[in-house]
mmCIF file of C-alpha atoms and ligand atoms in Angstrom:
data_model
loop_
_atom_site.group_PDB
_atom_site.id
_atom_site.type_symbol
_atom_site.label_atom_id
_atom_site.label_comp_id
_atom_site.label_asym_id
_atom_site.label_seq_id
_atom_site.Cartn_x
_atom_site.Cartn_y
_atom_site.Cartn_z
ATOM 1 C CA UNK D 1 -60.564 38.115 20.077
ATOM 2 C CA UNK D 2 -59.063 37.418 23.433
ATOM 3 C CA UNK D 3 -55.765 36.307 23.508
ATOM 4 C CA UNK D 4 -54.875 33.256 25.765
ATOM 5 C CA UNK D 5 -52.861 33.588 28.550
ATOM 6 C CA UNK D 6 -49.550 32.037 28.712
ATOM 7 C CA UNK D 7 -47.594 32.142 32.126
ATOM 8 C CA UNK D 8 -44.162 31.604 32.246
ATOM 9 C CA UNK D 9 -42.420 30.881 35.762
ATOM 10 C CA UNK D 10 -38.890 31.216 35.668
ATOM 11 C CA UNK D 11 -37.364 33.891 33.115
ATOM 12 C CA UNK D 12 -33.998 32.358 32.350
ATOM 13 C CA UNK D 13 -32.909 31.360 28.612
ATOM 14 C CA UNK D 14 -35.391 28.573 28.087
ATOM 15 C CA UNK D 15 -38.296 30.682 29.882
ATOM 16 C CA UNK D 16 -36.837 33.869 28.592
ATOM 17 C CA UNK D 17 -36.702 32.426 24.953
ATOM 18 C CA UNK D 18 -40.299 31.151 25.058
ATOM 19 C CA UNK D 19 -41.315 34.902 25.775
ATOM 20 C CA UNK D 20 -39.206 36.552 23.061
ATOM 21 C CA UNK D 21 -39.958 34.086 20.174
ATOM 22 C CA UNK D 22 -44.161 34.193 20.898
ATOM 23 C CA UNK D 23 -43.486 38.298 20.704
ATOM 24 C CA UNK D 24 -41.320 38.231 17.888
ATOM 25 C CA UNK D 25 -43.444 35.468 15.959
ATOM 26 C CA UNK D 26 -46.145 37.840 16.747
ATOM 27 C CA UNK D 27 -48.391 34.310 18.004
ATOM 28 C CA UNK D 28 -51.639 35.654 19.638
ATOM 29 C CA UNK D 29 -50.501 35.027 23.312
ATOM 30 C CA UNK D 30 -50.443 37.101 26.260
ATOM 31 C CA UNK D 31 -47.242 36.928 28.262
ATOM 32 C CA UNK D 32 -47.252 37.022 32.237
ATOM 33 C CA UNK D 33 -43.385 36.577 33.502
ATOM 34 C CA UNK D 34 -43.118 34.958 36.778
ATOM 35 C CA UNK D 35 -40.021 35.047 38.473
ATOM 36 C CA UNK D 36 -38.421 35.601 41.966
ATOM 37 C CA UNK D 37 -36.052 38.117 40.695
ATOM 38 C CA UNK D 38 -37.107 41.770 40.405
ATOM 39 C CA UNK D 39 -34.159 42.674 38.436
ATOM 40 C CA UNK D 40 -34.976 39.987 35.525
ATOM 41 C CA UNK D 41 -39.039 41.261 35.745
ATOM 42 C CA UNK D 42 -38.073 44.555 34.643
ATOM 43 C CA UNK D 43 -35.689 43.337 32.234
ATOM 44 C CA UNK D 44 -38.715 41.101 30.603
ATOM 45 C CA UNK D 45 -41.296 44.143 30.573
ATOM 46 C CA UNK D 46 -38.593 46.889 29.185
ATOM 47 C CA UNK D 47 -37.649 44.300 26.457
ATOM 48 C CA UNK D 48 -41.112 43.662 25.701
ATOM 49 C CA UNK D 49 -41.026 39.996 26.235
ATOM 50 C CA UNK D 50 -44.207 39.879 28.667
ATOM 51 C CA UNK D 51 -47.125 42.003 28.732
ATOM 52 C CA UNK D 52 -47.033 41.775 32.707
ATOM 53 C CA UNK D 53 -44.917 40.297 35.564
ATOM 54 C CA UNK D 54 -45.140 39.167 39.086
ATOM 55 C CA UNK D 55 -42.645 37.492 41.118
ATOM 56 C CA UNK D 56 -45.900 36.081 43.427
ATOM 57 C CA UNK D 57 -46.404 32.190 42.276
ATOM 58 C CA UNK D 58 -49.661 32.784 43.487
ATOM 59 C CA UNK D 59 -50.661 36.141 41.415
ATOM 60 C CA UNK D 60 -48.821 34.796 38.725
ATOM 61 C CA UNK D 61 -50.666 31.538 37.867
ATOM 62 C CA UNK D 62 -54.190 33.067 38.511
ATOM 63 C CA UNK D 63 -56.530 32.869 35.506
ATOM 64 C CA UNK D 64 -53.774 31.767 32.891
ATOM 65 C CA UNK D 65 -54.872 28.867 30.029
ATOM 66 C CA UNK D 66 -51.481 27.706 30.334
ATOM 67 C CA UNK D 67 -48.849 27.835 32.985
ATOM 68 C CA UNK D 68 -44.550 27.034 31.800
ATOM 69 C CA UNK D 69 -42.320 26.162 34.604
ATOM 70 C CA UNK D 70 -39.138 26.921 33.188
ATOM 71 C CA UNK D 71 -36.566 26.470 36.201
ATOM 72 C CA UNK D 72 -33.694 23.840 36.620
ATOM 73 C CA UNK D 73 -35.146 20.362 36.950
ATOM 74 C CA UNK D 74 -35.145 19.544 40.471
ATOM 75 C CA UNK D 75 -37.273 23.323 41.461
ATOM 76 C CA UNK D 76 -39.973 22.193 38.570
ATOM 77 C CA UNK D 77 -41.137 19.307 41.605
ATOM 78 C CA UNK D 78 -41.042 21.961 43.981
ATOM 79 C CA UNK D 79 -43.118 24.592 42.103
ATOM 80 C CA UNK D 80 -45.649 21.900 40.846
ATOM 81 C CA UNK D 81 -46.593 21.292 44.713
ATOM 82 C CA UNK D 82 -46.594 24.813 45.268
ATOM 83 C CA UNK D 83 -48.714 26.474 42.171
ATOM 84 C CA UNK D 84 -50.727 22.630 42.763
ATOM 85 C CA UNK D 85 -52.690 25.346 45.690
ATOM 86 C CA UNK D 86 -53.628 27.807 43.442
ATOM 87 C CA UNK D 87 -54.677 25.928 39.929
ATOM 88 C CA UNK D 88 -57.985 25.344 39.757
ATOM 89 C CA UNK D 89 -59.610 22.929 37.489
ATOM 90 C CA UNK D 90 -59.358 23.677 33.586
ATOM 91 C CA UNK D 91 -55.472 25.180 33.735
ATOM 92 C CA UNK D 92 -52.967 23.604 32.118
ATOM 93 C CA UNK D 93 -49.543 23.107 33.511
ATOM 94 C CA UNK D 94 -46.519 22.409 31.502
ATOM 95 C CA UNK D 95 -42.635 22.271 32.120
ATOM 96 C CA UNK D 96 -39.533 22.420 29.920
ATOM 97 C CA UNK D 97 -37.021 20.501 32.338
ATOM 98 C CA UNK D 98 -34.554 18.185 30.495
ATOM 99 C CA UNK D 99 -35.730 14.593 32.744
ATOM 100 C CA UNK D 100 -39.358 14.012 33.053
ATOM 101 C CA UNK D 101 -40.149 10.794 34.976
ATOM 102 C CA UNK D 102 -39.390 12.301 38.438
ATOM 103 C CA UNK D 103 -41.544 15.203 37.156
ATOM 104 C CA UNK D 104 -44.500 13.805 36.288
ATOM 105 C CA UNK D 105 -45.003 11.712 39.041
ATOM 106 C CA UNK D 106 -44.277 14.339 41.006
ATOM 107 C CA UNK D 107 -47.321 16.654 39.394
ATOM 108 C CA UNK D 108 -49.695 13.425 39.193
ATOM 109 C CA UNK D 109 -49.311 13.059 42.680
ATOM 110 C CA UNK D 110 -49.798 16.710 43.814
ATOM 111 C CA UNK D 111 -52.210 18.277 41.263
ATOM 112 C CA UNK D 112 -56.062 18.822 41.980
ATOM 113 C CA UNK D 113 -58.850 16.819 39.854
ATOM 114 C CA UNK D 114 -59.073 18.839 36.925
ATOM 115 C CA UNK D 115 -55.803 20.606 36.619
ATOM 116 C CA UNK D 116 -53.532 18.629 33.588
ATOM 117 C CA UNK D 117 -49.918 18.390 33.559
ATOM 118 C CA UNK D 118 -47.513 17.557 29.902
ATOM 119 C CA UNK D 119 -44.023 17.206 30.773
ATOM 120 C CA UNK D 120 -42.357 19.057 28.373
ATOM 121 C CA UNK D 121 -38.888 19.353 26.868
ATOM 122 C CA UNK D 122 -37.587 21.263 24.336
ATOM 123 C CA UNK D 123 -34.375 20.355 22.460
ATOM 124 C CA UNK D 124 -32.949 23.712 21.832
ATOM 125 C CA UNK D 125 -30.920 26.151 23.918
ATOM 126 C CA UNK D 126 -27.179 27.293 24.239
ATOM 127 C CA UNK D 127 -24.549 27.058 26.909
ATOM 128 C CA UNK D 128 -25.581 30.431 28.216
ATOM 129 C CA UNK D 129 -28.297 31.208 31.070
ATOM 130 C CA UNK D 130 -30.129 33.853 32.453
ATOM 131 C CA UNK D 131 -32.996 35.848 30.471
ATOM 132 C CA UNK D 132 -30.563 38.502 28.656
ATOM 133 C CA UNK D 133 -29.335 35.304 26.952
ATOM 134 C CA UNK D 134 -32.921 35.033 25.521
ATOM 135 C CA UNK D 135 -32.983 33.452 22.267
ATOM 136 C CA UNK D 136 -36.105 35.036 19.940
ATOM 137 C CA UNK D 137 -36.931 32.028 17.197
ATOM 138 C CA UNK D 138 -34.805 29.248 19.610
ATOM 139 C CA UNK D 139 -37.397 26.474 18.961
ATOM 140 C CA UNK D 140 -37.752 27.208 15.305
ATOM 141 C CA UNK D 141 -37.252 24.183 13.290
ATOM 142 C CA UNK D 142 -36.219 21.816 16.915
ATOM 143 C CA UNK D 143 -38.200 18.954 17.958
ATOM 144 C CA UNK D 144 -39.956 19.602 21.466
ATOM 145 C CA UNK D 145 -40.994 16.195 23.252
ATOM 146 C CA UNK D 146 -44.284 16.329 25.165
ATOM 147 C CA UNK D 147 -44.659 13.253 27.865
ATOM 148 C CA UNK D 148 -48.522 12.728 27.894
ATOM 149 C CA UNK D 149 -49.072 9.790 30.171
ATOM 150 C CA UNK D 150 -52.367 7.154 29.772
ATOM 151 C CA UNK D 151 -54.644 9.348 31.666
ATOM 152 C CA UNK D 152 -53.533 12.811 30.329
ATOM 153 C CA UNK D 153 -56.447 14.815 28.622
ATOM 154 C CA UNK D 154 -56.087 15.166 25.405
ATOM 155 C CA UNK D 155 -57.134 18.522 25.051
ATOM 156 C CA UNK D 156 -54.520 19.186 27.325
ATOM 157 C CA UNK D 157 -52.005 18.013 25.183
ATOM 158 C CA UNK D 158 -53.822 19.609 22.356
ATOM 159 C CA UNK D 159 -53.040 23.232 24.118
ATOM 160 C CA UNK D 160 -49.484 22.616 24.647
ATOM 161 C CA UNK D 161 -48.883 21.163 21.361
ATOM 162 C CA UNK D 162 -50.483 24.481 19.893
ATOM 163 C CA UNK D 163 -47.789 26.672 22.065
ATOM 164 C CA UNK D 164 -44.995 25.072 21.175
ATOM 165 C CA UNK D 165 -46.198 25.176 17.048
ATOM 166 C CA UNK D 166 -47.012 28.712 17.480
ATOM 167 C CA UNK D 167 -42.999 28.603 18.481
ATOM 168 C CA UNK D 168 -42.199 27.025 15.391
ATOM 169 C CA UNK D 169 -41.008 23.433 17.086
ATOM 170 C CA UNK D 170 -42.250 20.068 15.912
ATOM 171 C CA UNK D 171 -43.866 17.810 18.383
ATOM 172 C CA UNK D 172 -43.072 14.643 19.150
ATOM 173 C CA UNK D 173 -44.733 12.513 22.108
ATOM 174 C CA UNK D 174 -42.678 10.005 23.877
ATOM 175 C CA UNK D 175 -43.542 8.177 27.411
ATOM 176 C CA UNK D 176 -41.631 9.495 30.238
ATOM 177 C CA UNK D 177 -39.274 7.045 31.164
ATOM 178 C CA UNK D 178 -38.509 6.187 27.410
ATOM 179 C CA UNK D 179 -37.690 10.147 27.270
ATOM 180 C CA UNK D 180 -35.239 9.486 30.003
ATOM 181 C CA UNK D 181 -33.558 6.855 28.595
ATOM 182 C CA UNK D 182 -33.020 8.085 25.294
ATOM 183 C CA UNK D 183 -32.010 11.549 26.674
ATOM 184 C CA UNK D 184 -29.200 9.917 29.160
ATOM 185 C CA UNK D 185 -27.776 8.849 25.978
ATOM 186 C CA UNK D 186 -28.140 12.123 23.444
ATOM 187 C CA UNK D 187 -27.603 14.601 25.936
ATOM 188 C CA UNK D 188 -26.635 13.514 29.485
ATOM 189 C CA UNK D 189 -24.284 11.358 28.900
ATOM 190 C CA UNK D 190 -22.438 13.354 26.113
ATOM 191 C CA UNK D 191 -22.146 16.165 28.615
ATOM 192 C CA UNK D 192 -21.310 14.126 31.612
ATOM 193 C CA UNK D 193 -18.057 13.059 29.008
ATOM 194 C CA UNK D 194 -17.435 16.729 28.225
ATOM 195 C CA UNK D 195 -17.119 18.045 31.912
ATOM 196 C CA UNK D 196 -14.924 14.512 32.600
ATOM 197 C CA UNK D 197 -12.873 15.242 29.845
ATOM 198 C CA UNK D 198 -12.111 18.940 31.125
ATOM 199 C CA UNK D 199 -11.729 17.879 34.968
ATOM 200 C CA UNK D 200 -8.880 15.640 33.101
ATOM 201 C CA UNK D 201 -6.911 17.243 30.774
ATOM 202 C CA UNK D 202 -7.315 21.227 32.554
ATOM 203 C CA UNK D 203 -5.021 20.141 35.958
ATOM 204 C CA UNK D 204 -2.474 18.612 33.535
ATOM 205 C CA UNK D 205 -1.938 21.872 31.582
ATOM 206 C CA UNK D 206 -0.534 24.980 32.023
ATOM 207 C CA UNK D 207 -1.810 28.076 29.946
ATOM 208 C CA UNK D 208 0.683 28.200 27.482
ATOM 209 C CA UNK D 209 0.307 24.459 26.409
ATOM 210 C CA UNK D 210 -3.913 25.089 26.938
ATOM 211 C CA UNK D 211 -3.071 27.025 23.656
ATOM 212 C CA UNK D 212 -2.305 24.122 22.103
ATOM 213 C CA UNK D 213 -6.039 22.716 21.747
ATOM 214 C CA UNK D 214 -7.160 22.364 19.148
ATOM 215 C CA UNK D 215 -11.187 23.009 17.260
ATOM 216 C CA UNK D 216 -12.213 19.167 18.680
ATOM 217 C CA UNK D 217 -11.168 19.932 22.850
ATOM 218 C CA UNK D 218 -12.521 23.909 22.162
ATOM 219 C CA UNK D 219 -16.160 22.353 21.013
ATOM 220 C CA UNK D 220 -16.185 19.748 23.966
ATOM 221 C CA UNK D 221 -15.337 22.990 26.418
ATOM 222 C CA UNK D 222 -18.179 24.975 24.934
ATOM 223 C CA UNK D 223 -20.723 22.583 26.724
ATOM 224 C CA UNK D 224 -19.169 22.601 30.165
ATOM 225 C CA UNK D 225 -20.336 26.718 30.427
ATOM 226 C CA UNK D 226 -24.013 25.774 31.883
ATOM 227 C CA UNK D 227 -24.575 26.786 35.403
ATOM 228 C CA UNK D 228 -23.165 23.738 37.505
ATOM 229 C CA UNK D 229 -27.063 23.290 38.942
ATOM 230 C CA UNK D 230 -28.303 22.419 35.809
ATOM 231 C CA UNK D 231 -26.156 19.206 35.414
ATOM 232 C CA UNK D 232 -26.077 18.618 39.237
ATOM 233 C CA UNK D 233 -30.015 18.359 39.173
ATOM 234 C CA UNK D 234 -30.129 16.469 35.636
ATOM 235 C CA UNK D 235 -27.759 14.096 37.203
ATOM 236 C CA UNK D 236 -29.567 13.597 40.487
ATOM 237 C CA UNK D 237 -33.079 13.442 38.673
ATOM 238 C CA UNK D 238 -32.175 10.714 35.896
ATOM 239 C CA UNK D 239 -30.149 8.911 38.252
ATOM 240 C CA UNK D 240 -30.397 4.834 36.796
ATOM 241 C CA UNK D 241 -30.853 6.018 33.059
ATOM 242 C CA UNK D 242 -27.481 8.160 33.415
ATOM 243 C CA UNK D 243 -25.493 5.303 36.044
ATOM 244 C CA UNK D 244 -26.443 2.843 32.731
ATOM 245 C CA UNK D 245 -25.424 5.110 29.786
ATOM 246 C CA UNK D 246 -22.081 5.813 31.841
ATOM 247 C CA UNK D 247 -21.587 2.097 32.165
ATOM 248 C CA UNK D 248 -22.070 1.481 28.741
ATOM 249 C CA UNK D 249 -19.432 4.214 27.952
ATOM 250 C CA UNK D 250 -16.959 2.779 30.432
ATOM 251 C CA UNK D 251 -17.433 -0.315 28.773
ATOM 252 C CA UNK D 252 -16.430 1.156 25.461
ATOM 253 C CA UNK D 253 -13.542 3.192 26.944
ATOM 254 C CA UNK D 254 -12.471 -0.192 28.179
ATOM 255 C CA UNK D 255 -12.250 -1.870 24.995
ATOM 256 C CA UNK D 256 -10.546 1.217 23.680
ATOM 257 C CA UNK D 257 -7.946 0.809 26.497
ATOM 258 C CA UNK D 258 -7.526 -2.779 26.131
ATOM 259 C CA UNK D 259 -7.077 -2.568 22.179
ATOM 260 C CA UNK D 260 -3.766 0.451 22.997
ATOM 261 C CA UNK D 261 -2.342 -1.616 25.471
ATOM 262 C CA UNK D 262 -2.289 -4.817 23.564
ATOM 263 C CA UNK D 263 -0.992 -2.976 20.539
ATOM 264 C CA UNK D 264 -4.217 -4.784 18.804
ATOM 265 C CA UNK D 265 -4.534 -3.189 15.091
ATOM 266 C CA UNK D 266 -7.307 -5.030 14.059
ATOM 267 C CA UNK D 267 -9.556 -4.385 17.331
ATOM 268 C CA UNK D 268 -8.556 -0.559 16.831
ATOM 269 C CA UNK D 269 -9.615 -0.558 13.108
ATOM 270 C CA UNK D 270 -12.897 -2.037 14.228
ATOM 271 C CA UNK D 271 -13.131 0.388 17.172
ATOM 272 C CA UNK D 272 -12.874 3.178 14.536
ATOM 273 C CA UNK D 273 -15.049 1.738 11.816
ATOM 274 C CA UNK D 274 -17.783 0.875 13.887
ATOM 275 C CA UNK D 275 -17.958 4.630 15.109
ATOM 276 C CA UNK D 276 -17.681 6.013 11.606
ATOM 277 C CA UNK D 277 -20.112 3.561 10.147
ATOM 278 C CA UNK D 278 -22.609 4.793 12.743
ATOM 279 C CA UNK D 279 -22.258 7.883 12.265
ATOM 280 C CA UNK D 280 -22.727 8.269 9.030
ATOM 281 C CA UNK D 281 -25.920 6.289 9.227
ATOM 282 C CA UNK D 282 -27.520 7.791 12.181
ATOM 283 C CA UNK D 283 -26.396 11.878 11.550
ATOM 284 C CA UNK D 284 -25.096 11.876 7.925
ATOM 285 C CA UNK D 285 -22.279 14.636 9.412
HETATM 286 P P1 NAP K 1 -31.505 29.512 33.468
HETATM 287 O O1 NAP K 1 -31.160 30.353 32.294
HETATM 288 O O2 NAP K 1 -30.517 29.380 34.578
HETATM 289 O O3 NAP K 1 -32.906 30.061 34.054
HETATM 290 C C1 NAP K 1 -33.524 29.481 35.164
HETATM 291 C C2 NAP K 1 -34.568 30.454 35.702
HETATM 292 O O4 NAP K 1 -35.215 29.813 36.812
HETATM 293 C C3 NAP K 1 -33.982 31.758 36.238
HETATM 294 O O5 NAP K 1 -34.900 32.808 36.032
HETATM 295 C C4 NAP K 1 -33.823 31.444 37.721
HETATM 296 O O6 NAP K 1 -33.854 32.586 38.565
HETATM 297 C C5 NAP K 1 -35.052 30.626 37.988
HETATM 298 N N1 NAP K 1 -34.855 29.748 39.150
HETATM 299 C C6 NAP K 1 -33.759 29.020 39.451
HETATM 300 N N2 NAP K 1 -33.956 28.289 40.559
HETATM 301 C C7 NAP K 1 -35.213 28.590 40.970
HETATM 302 C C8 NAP K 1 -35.993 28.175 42.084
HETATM 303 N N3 NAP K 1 -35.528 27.291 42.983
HETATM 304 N N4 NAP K 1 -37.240 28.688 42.211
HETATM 305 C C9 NAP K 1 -37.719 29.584 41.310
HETATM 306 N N5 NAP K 1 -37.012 30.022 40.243
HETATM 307 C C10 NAP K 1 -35.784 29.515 40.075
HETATM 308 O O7 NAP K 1 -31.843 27.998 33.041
HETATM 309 P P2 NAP K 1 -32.360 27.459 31.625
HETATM 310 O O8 NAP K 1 -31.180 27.046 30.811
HETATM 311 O O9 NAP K 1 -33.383 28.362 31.068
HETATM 312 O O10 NAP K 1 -33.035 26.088 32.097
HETATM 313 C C11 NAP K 1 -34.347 26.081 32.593
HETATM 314 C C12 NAP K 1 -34.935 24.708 32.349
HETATM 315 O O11 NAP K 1 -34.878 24.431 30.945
HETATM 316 C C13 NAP K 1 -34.204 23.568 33.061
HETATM 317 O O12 NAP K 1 -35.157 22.725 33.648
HETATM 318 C C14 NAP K 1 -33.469 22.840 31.938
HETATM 319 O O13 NAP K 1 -33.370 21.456 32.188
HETATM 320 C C15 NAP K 1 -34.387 23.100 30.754
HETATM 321 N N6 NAP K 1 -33.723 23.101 29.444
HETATM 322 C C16 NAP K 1 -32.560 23.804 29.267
HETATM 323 C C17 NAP K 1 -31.962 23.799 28.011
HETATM 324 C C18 NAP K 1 -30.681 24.571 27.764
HETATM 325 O O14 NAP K 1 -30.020 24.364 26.759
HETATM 326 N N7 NAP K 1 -30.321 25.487 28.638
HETATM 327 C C19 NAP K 1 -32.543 23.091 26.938
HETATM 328 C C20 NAP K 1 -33.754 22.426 27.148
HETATM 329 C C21 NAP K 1 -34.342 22.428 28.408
HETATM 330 P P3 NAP K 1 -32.478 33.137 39.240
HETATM 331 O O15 NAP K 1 -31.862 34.011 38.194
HETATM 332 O O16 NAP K 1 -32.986 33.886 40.416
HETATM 333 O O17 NAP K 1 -31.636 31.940 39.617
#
């Protein structure tokens, strides 16, 4: 039987990940790695990640099922204009960037009759980058949202949905701007807080009181380690879903502020509560 071909553009830890875990679920794919690096081509091939590599856009989409743009956010628009001159109708073209309205408008807009686009997002990965940070079985077990759109084929949908099973993730469709909103507040947002919270307390602190911090500052630093042009792009793409979740949040740290400085018990029990209670509803941690 002849195995599919999967190209993946952009060998970092999502793209890199993809590769590893199809090889080491042994899924019936062939892997073409498509980067502009040399140094992370050779890196895929003597690992065994891909089966072949190119760092030509061009040479690299040619004749694959599927095509994965796995860059930072804001490249994905540029590469979907770009590989738009050299799909032809039949490929599919995915993505794994973390916003996806700006996306797919982008690829609607740009892509040929004939050639489908998912948006795509997996919600896995680690503070790390690059592909030596490669994850084999990442997406095992995590959901992966696909943003199909009313005039997506559904074949098309069908063919990513059976890559990112053959990963071991669970599919769940949302529409784009509803995955926006919703990922402002799980994931934006929280790390928007985390690299706030570092740009405060870190000038106020020498090293030896630094030493001080305890597990709950240590697991809010561990998220500000991602290349600053993956937040920088995630904040410029999902610009008015991330200016409303920070609103909401300054509203919040508002009421927190006005409950200290009035000395208010009661409205800082109910701060507290509410949190707890919501918690334990929504995550049962
Ligand atoms: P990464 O480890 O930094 O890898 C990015 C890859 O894209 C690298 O191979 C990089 O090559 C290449 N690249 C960067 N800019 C490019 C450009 N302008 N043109 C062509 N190639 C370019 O990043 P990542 O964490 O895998 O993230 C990739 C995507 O996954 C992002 O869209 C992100 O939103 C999404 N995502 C990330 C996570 C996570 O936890 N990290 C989770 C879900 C989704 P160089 O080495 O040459 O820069």
């Amino acid at each position: 039987m002849n195995r599919p071909l999967l190209a993946v553009v952009g060998l970092g830890l999502i793209g890199g990940s993809i590769a590893a875990s199809l090889k080491s679920r042994g899924a019936p794919w062939r892997v073409r790695a498509v980067d502009r690096r040399r140094s992370t081509l050779d890196y895929a091939l003597r690992r065994g990640l891909a089966d072949e590599a190119t760092d030509s856009l061009a040479e690299g989409v040619r004749d694959a099922e599927l095509v994965v743009l796995a860059t930072p956010v804001r490249s994905i628009r540029d590469l979907v204009v770009e590989a738009a001159g050299w799909l032809v109708p039949g490929q599919v073209l995915t993505d794994v960037g973390s916003t996806k309205q700006t996306i797919v408008e982008a690829a609607r807009a740009a892509l040929p009759p004939g050639v489908a686009f998912v948006g795509g997002h997996p919600v896995a990965g680690t503070e790390h980058s690059g592909v030596e940070s490669a994850v084999p079985g990442l997406f095992e077990g995590r959901p992966c949202v696909l943003t199909p759109v009313a005039d997506t084929p559904t074949e098309a949908v069908a063919a990513v949905t059976r890559l990112w099973e053959a990963l071991g993730a669970e599919v769940v469709c949302l529409d784009p701007a509803t995955h926006d909103r919703v990922f402002a507040l799980v994931s934006h947002l929280p790390h928007a807080v985390a690299y706030s919270l570092v740009n405060t307390v870190a000038p106020r602190l020498g090293s030896r009181e630094a030493g001080l911090a305890g597990g709950s500052l240590a697991d809010v630093v561990r998220v500000t380690r991602s290349p600053a042009a993956v937040w920088r792009d995630v904040c410029m793409e999902n610009r008015e879903p991330l200016l409303w979740a920070v609103d909401q949040f300054a509203e919040r740290l508002a009421e927190l502020r006005a409950a200290i400085e009035g000395a208010d018990e009661a409205a800082l029990d109910d701060f507290f509560h509410r949190a707890s209670e919501s918690r334990a509803a929504l995550w049962r941690v």
